[in-house]
mmCIF file of C-alpha atoms and ligand atoms in Angstrom:
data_model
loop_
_atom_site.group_PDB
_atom_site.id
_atom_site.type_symbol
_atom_site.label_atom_id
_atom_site.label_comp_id
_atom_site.label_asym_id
_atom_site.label_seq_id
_atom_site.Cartn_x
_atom_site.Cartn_y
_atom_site.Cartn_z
ATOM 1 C CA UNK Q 127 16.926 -15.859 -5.022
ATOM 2 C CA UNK Q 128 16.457 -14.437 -1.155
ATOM 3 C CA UNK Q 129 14.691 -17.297 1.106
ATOM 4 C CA UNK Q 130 11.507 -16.998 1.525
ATOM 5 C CA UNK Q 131 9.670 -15.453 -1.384
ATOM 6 C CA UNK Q 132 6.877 -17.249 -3.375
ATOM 7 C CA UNK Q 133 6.773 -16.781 -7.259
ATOM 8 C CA UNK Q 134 3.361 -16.310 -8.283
ATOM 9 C CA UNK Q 135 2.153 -15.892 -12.494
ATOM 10 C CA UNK Q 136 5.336 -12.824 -12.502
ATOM 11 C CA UNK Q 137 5.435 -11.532 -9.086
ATOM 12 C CA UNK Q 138 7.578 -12.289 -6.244
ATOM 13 C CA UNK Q 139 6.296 -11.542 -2.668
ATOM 14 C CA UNK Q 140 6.754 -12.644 0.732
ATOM 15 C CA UNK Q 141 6.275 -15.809 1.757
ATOM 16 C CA UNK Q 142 6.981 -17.270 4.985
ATOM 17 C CA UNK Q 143 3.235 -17.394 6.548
ATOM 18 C CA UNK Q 144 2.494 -14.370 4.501
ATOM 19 C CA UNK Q 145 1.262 -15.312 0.816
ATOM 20 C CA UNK Q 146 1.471 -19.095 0.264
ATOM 21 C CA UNK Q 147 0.237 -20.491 -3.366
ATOM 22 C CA UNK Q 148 -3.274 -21.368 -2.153
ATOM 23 C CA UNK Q 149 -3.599 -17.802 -1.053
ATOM 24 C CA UNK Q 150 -2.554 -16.454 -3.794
ATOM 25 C CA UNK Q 151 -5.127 -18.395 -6.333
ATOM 26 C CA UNK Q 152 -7.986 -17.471 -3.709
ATOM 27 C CA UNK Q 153 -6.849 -13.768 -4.164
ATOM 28 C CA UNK Q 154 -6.697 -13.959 -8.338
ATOM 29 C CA UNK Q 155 -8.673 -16.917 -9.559
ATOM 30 C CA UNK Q 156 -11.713 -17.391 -6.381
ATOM 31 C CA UNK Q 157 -12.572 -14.401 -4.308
ATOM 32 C CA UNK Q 158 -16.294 -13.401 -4.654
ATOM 33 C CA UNK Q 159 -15.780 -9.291 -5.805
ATOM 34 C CA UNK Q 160 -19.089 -7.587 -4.397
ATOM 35 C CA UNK Q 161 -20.645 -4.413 -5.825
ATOM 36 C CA UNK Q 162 -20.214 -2.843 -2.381
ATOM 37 C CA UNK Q 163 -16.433 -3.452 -1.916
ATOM 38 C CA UNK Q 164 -14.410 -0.926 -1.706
ATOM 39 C CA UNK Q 165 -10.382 -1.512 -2.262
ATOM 40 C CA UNK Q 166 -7.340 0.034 -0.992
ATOM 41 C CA UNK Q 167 -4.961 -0.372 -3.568
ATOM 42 C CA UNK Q 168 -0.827 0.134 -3.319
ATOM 43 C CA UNK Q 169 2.498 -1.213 -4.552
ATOM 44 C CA UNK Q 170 4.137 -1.431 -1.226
ATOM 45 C CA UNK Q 171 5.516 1.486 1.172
ATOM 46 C CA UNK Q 172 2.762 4.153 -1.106
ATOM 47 C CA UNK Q 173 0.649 4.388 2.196
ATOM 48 C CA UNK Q 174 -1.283 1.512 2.327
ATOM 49 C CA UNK Q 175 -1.403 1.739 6.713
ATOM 50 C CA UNK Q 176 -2.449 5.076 6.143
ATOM 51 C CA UNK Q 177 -5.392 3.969 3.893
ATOM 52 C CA UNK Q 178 -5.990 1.961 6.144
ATOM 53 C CA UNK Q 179 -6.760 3.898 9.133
ATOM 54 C CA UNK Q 180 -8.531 6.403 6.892
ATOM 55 C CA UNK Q 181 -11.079 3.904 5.581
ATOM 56 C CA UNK Q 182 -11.630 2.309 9.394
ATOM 57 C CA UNK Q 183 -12.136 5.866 10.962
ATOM 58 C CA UNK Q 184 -14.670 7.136 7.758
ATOM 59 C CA UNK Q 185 -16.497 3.996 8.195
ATOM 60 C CA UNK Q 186 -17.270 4.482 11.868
ATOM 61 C CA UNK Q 187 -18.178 7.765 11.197
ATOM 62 C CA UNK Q 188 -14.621 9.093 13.059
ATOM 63 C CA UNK Q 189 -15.170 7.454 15.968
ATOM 64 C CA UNK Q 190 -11.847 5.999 16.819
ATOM 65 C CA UNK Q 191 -12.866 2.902 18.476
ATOM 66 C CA UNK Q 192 -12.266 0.425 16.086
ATOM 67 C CA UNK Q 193 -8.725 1.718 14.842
ATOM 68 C CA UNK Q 194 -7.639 1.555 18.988
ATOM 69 C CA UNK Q 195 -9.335 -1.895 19.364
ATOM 70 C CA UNK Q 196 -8.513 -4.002 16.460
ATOM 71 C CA UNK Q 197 -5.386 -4.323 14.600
ATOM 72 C CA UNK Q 198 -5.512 -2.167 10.923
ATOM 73 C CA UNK Q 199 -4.638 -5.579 9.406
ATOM 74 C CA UNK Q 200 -7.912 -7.206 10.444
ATOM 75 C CA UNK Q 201 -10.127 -4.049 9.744
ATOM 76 C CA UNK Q 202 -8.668 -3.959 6.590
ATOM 77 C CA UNK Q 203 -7.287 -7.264 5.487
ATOM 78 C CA UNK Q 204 -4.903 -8.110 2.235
ATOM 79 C CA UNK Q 205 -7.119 -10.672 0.151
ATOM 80 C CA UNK Q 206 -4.000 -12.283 -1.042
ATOM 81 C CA UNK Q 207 -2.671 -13.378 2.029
ATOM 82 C CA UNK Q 208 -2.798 -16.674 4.059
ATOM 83 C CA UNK Q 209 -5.789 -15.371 6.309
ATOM 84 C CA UNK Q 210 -7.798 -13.092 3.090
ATOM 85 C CA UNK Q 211 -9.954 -16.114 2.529
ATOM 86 C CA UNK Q 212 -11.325 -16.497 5.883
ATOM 87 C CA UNK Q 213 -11.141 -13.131 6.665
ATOM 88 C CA UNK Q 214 -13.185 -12.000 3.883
ATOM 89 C CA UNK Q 215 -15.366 -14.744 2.132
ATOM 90 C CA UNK Q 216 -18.217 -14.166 4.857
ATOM 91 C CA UNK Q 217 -17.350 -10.949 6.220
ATOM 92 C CA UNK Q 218 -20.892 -8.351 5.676
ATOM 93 C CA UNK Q 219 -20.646 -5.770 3.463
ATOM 94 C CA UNK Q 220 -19.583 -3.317 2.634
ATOM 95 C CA UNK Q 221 -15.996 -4.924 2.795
ATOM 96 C CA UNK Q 222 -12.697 -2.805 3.261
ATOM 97 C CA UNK Q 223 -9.969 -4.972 1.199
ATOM 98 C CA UNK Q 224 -6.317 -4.033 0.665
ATOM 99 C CA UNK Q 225 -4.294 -5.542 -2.027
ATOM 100 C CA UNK Q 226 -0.983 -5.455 -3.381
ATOM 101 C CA UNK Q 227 -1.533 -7.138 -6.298
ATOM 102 C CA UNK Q 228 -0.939 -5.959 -9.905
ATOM 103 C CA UNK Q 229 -4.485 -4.937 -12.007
ATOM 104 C CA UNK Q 230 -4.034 -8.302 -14.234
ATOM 105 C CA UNK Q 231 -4.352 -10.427 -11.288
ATOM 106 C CA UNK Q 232 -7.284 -9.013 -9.615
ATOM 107 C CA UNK Q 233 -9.526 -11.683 -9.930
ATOM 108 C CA UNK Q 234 -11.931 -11.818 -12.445
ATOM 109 C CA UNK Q 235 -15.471 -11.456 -10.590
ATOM 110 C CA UNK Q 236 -14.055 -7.784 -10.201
ATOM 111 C CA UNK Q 237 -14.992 -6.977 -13.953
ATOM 112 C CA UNK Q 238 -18.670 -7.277 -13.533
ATOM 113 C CA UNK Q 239 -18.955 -5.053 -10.300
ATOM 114 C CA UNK Q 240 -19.193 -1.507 -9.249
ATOM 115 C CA UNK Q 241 -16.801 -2.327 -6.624
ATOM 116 C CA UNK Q 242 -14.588 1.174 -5.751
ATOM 117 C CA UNK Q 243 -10.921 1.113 -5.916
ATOM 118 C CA UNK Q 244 -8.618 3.615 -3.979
ATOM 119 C CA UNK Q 245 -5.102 3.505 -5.818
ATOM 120 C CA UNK Q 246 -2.486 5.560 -3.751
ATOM 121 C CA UNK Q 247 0.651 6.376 -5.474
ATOM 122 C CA UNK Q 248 3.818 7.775 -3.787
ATOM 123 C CA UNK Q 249 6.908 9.282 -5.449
ATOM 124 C CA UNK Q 250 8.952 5.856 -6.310
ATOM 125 C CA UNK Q 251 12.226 7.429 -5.153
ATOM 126 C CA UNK Q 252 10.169 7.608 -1.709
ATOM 127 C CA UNK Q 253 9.059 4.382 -1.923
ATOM 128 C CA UNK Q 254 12.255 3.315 -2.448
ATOM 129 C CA UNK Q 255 13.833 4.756 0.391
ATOM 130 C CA UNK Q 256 11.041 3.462 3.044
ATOM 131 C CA UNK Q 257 10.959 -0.210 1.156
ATOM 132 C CA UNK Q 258 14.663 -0.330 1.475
ATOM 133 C CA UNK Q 259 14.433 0.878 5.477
ATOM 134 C CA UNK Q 260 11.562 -1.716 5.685
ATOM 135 C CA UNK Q 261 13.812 -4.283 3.976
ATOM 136 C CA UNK Q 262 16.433 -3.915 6.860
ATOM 137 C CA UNK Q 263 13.900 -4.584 10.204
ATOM 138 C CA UNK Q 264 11.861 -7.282 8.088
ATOM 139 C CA UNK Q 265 13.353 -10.678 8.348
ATOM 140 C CA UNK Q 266 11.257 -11.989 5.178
ATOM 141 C CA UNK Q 267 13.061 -9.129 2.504
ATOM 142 C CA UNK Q 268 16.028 -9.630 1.042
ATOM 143 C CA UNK Q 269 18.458 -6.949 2.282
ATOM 144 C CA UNK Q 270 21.874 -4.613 1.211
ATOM 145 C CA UNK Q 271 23.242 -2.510 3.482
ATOM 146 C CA UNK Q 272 24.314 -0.024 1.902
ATOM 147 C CA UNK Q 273 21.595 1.910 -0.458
ATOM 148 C CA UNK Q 274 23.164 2.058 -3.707
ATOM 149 C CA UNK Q 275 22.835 -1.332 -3.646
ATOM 150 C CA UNK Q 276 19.247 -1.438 -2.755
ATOM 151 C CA UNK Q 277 18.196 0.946 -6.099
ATOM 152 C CA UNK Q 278 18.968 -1.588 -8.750
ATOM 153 C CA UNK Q 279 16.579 -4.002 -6.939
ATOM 154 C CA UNK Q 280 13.787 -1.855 -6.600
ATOM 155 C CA UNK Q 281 14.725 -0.922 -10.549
ATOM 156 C CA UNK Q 282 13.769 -4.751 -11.061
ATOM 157 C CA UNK Q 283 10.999 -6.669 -11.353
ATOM 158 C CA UNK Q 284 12.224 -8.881 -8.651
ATOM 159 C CA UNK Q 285 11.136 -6.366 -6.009
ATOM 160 C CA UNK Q 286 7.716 -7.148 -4.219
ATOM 161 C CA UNK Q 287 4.546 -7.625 -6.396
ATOM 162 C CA UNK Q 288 6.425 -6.421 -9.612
ATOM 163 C CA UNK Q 289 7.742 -3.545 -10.583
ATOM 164 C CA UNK Q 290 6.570 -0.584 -9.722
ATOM 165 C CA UNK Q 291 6.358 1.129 -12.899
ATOM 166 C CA UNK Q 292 4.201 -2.248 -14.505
ATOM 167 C CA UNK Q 293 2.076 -1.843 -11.377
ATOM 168 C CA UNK Q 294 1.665 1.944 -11.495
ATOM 169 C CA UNK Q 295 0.597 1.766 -15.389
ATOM 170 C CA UNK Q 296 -1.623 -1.544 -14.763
ATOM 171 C CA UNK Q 297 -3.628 0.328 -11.920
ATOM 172 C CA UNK Q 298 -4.209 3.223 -14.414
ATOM 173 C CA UNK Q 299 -5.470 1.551 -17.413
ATOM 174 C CA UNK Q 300 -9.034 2.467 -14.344
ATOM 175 C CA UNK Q 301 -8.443 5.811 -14.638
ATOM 176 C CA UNK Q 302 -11.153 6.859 -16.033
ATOM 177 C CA UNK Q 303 -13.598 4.781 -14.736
ATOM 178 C CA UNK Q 304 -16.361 6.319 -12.288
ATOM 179 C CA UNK Q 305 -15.120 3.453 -9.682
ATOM 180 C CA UNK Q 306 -11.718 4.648 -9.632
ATOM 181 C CA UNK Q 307 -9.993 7.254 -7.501
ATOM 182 C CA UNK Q 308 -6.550 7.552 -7.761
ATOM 183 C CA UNK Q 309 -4.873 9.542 -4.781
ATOM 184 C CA UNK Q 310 -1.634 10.649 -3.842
ATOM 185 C CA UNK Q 311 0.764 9.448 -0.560
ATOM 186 C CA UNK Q 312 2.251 13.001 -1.500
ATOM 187 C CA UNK Q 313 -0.812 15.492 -1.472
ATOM 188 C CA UNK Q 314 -2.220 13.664 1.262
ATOM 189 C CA UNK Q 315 1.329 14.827 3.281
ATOM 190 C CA UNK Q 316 -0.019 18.483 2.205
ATOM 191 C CA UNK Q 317 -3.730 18.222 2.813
ATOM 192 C CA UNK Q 318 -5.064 14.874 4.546
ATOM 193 C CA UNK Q 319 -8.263 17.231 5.222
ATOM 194 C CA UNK Q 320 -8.551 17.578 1.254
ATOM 195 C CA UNK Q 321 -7.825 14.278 0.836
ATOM 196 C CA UNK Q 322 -10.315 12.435 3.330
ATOM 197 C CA UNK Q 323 -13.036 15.358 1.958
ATOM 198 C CA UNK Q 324 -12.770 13.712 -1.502
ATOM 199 C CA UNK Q 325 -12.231 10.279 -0.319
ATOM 200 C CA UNK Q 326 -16.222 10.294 1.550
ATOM 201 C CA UNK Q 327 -17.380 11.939 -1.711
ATOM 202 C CA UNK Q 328 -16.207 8.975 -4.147
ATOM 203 C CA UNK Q 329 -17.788 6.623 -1.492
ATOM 204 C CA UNK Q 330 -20.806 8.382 -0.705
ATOM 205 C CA UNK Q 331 -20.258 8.885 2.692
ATOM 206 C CA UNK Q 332 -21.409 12.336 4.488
ATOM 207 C CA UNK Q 333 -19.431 12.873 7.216
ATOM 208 C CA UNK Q 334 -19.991 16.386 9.311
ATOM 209 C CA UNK Q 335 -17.130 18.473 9.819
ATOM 210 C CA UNK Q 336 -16.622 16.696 13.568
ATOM 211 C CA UNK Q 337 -16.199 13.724 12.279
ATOM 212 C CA UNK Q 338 -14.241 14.521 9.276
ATOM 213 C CA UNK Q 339 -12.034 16.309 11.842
ATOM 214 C CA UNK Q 340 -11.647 13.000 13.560
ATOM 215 C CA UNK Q 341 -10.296 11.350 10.714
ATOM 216 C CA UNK Q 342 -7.783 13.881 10.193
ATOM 217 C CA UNK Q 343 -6.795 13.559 13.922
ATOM 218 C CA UNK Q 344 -6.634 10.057 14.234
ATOM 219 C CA UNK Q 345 -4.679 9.249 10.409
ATOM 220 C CA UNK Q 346 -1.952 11.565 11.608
ATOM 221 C CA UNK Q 347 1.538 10.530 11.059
ATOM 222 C CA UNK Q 348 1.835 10.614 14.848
ATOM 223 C CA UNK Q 349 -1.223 9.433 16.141
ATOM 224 C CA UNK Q 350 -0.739 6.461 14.112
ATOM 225 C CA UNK Q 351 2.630 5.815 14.864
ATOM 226 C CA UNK Q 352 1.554 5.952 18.802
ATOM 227 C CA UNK Q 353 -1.362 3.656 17.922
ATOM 228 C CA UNK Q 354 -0.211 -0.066 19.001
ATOM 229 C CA UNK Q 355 -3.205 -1.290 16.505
ATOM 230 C CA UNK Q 356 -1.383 0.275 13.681
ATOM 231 C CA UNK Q 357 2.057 0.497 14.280
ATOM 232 C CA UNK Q 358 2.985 -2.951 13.982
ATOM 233 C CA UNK Q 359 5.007 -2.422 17.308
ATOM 234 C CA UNK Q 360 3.274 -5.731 18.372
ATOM 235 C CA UNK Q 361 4.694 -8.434 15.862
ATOM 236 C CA UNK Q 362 7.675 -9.924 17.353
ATOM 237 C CA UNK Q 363 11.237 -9.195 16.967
ATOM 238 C CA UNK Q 364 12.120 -11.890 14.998
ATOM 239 C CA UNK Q 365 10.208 -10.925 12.385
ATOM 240 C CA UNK Q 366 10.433 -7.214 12.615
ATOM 241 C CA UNK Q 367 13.615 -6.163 14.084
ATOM 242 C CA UNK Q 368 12.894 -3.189 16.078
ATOM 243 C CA UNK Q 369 16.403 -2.393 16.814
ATOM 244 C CA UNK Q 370 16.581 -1.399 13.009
ATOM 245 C CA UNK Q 371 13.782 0.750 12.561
ATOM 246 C CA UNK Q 372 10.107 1.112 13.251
ATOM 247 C CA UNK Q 373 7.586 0.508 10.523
ATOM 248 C CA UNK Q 374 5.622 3.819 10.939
ATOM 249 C CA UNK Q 375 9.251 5.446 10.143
ATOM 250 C CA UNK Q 376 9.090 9.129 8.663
ATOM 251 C CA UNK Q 377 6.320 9.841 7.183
ATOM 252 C CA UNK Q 378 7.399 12.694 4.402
ATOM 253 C CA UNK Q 379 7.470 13.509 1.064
ATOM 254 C CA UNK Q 380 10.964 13.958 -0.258
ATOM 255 C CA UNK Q 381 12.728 12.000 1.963
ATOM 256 C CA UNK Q 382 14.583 10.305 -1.397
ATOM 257 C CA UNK Q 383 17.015 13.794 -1.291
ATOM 258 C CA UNK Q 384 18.756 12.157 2.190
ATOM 259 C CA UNK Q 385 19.505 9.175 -0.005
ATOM 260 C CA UNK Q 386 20.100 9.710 -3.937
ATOM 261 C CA UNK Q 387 23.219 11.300 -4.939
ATOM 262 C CA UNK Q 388 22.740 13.719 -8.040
ATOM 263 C CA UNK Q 389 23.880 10.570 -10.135
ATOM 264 C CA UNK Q 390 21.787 8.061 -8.891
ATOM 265 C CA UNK Q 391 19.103 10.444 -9.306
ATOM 266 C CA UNK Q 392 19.443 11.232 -13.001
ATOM 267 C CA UNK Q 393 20.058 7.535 -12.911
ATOM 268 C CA UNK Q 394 16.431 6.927 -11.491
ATOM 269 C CA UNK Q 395 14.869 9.620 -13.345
ATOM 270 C CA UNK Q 396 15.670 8.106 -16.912
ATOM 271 C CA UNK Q 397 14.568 5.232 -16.345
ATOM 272 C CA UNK Q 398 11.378 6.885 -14.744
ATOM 273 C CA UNK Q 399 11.139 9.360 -18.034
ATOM 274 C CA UNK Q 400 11.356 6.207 -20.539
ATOM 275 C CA UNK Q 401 9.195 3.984 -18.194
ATOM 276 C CA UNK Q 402 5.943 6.219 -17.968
ATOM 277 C CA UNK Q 403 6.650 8.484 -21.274
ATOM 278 C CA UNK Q 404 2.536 7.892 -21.582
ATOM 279 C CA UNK Q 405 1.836 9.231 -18.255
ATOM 280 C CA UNK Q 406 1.719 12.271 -16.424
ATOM 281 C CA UNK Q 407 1.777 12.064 -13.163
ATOM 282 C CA UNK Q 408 3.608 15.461 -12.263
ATOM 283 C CA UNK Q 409 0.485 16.760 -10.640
ATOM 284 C CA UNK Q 410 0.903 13.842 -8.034
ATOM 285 C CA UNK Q 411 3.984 12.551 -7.301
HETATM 286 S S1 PPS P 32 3.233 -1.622 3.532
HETATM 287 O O1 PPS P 32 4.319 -2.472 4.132
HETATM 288 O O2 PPS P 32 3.223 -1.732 2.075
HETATM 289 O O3 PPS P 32 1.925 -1.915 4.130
HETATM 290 O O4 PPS P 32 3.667 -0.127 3.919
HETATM 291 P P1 PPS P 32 2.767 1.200 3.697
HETATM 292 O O5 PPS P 32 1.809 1.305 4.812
HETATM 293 O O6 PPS P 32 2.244 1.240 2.312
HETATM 294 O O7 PPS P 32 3.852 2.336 3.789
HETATM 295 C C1 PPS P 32 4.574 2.650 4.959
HETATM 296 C C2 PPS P 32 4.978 4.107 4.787
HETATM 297 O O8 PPS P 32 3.844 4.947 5.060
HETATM 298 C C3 PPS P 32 4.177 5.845 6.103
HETATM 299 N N1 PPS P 32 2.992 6.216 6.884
HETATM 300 C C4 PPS P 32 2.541 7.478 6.978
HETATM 301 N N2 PPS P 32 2.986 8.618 6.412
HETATM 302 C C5 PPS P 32 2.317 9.769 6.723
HETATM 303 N N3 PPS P 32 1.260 9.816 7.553
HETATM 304 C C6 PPS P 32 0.779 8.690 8.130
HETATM 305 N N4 PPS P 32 -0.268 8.757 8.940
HETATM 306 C C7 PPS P 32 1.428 7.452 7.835
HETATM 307 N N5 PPS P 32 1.241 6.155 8.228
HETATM 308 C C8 PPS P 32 2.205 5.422 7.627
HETATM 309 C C9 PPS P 32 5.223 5.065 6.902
HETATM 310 O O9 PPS P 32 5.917 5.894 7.793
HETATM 311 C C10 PPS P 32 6.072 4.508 5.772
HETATM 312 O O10 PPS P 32 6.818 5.515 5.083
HETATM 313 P P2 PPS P 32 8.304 5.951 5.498
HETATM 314 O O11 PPS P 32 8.768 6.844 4.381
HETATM 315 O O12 PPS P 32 9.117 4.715 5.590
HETATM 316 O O13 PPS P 32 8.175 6.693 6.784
#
């Protein structure tokens, strides 16, 4: 196994000051779920920054402040890492939360709320490309050079938080549920405006059009990649290795055509086809 990860009830994620086992049971056995919550919910690389800033700029009413002010992992903090306990157990509601973490390990005061989950989902041939880009500049990811190397390990289960088809399929056991609003990295590319329109109706916030065009503005691939509270540009070399990429990289759909040959494609695209036979997500990814 890669130094550094922590093996937590079937996942594997990062550990080295990020997730450490204490964290972890806050996260899926402790934290307090509140009606008012309101979750941002990814596997890794689906546009969970990009939720981020959305949710920050909606709840100040597109006033972009906050997002230039305060970093996008304090405004929106991960309950399952090593700070989600003190950085959410007393923070006022309504709380912004992002998680990783698969459905069956969200912790169990979560079943008797009306808390509102956000679950973005990105073509996984995407993700795979910017997880194995990421995987390069983080020190805490096990890396392989060379692509075609890199595809059999996100094909695993021994890729961050699980795989991604498990956490895909977990997340949409919700779907029908009036709490649940399941987005796409994808048609957000096409229509952010759409996008943040629906995202205010599912948490009954009325935004003008001003403001709304604030959002829009300030979530943009670029304006986000310039913003130093965002971009990660601030944690330090030896953890992100800036000489190998920058974490706000590309910020397209599609990008997986630079990468897959035709092989590897059909390759990916069986296992897809048997993996989520049940589930049609052809309108989204
Ligand atoms: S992480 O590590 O799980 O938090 O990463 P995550 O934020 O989920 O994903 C990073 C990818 O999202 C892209 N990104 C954006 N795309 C479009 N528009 C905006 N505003 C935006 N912000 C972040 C980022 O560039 C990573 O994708 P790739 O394909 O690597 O560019």
């Amino acid at each position: 196994m890669a130094a550094g990860y922590v093996e937590y009830e079937g996942i594997r994620v990062p550990g080295e000051g990020y997730h450490t086992l204490e964290s972890l049971t806050f996260a899926t056995k402790e934290f307090q779920v509140r009606d008012d919550d309101v979750f941002n919910v990814t596997f890794p690389k689906s546009g969970t920054t990009w939720m981020q800033e959305i949710l920050s700029l909606i709840y100040s009413n597109g006033d972009p402040t906050t997002i230039k002010t305060e970093f996008s992992w304090d405004r929106v903090p991960w309950i399952e890492q090593h700070r989600g306990r003190s950085d959410l157990e007393h923070r006022p509601s309504p709380r912004l939360i992002t998680t990783h973490l698969p459905r069956y390990l969200i912790p169990p005061s979560f079943n008797n709320t009306k808390a509102k989950v956000i679950y973005t989902i990105r073509n996984p041939k995407d993700v795979c490309v910017s997880l194995y880009h990421f995987s390069l500049m983080a020190s805490f990811l096990e890396k392989h050079e060379e692509f075609q190397d890199f595809i059999p390990l996100f094909l695993s289960n021994k890729i961050l938080f699980g795989s991604w088809f498990d956490h895909v399929k977990g997340w949409l056991t919700m779907k029908d549920q009036p709490n649940f609003l399941l987005l796409s990295y994808d048609n957000m590319v096409k229509d952010l405006r759409g996008n943040v329109v629906k995202i205010c109706k599912f948490l009954g916030k009325e935004l003008d059009d001003a403001a709304i065009d604030s959002v829009v503005e300030h979530s943009s691939f670029q304006a986000m990649k310039d913003n130093v509270m965002s971009n990660y540009s601030v944690v330090p070399n030896e953890i992100f290795d800036k000489a190998r990429g920058s974490f706000i990289r590309k910020g397209v759909s599609g990008d997986h055509k630079n990468y897959f040959t035709p092989a590897q494609e059909e390759e990916f695209d069986r296992i897809y086809n048997e993996s989520m036979k049940d589930v049609d997500l052809s309108t989204l990814i």
